[in-house]
C-alpha positions as a Markdown table, in Angstrom:
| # | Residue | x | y | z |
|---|---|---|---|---|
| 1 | Unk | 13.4 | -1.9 | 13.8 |
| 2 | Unk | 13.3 | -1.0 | 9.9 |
| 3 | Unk | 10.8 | 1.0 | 7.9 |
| 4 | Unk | 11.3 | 1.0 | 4.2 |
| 5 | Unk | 9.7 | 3.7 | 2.3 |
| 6 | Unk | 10.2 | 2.2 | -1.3 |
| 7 | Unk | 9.3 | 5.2 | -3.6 |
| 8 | Unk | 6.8 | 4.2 | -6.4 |
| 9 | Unk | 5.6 | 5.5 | -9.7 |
| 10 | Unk | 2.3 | 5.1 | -11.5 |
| 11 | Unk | 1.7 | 3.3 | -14.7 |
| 12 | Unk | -2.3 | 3.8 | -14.3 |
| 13 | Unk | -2.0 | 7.9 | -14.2 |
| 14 | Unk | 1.7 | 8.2 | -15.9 |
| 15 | Unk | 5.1 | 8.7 | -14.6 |
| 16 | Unk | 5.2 | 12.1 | -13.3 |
| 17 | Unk | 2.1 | 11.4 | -10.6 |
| 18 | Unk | 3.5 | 11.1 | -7.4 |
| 19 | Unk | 0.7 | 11.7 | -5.2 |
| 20 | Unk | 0.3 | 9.1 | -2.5 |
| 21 | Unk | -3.6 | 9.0 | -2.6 |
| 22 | Unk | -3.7 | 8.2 | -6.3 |
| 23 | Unk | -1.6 | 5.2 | -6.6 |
| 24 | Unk | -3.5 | 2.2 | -7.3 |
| 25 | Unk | -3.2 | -1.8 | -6.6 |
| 26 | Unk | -1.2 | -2.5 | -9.4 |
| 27 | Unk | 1.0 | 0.4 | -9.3 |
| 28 | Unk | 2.1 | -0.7 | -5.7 |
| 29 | Unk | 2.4 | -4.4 | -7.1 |
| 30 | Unk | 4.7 | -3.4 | -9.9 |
| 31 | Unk | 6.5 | -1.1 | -7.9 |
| 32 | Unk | 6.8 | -3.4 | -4.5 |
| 33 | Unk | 7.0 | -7.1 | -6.3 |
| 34 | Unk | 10.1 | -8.9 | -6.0 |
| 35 | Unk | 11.6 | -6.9 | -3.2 |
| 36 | Unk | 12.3 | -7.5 | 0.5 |
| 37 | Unk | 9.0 | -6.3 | 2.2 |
| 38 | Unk | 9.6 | -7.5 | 6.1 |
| 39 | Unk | 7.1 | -8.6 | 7.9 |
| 40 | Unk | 4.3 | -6.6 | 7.1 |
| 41 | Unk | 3.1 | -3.2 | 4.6 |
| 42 | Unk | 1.6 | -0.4 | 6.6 |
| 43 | Unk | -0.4 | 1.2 | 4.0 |
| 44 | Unk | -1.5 | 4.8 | 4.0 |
| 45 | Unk | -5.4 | 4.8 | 4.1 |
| 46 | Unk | -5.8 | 7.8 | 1.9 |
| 47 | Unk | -4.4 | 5.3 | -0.8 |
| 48 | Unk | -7.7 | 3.4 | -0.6 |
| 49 | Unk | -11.2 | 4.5 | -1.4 |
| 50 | Unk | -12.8 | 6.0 | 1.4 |
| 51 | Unk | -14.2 | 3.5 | 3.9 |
| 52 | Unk | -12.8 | 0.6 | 2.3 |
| 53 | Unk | -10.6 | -1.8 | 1.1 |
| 54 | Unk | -10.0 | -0.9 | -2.7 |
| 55 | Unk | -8.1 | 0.7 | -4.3 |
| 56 | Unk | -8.8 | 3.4 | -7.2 |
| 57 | Unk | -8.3 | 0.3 | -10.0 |
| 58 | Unk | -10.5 | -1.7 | -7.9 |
| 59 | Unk | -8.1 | -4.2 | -6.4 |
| 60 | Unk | -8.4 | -5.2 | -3.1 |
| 61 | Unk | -6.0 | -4.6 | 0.0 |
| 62 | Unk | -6.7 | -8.2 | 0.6 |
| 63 | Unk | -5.5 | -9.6 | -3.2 |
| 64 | Unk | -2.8 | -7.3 | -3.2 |
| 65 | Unk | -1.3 | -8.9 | 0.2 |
| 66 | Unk | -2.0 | -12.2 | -1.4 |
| 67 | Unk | 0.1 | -11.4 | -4.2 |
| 68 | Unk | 3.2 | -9.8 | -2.2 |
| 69 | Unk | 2.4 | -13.0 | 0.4 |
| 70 | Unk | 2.7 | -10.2 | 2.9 |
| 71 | Unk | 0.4 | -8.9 | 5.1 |
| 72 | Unk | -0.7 | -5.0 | 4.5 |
| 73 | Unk | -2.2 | -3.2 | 7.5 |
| 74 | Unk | -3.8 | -0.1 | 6.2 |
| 75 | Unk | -3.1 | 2.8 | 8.8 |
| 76 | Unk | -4.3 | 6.2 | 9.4 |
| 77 | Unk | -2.3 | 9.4 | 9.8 |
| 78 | Unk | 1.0 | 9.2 | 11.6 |
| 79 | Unk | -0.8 | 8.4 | 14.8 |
| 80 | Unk | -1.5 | 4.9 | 12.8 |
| 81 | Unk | 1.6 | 4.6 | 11.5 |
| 82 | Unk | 3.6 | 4.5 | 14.7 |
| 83 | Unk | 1.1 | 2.1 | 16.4 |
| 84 | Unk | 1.1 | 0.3 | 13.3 |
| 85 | Unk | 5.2 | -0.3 | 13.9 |
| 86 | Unk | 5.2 | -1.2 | 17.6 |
| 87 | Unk | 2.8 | -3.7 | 16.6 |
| 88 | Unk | 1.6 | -4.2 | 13.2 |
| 89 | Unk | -1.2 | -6.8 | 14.9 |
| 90 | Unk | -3.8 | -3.9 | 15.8 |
């Protein structure tokens, strides 16, 4: 198994933001568009607003996965994340 962790900037809040929690939907589709992605995104859940699917710009998890045509599982703390990679259907 392989987990990527591409490194991303942010055009929304300027080059020097590197706080996970403050990227938006566009910043990750610049960042992650046109690159080998796998099978699926497991997405930190602080990146989204809180209890749902958006992120700060608005964008959806949802149209975000339909741009990359991959699937984004949003997962929570590193409990999430390991689930999340034995199997990214949960």
């Amino acid at each position: 198994m392989s987990v990527p962790c591409p490194q991303g900037s942010s055009e929304f809040w300027g080059q020097t933001m590197s706080v996970t929690g403050v990227l938006t939907g566009q910043d990750l589709l610049n960042g992650l568009q046109n690159r080998p992605l796998g099978d699926a995104i497991l997405l930190p859940d602080v990146m989204l607003k809180h209890g749902e699917t958006r992120f700060l710009d608005n964008m959806t998890v949802e149209d975000l996965a339909a741009q990359l045509k991959t699937p984004i599982l949003p997962v929570s703390g590193i409990d999430g994340l390991i689930l999340g990679c034995i199997n990214p259907q949960l």
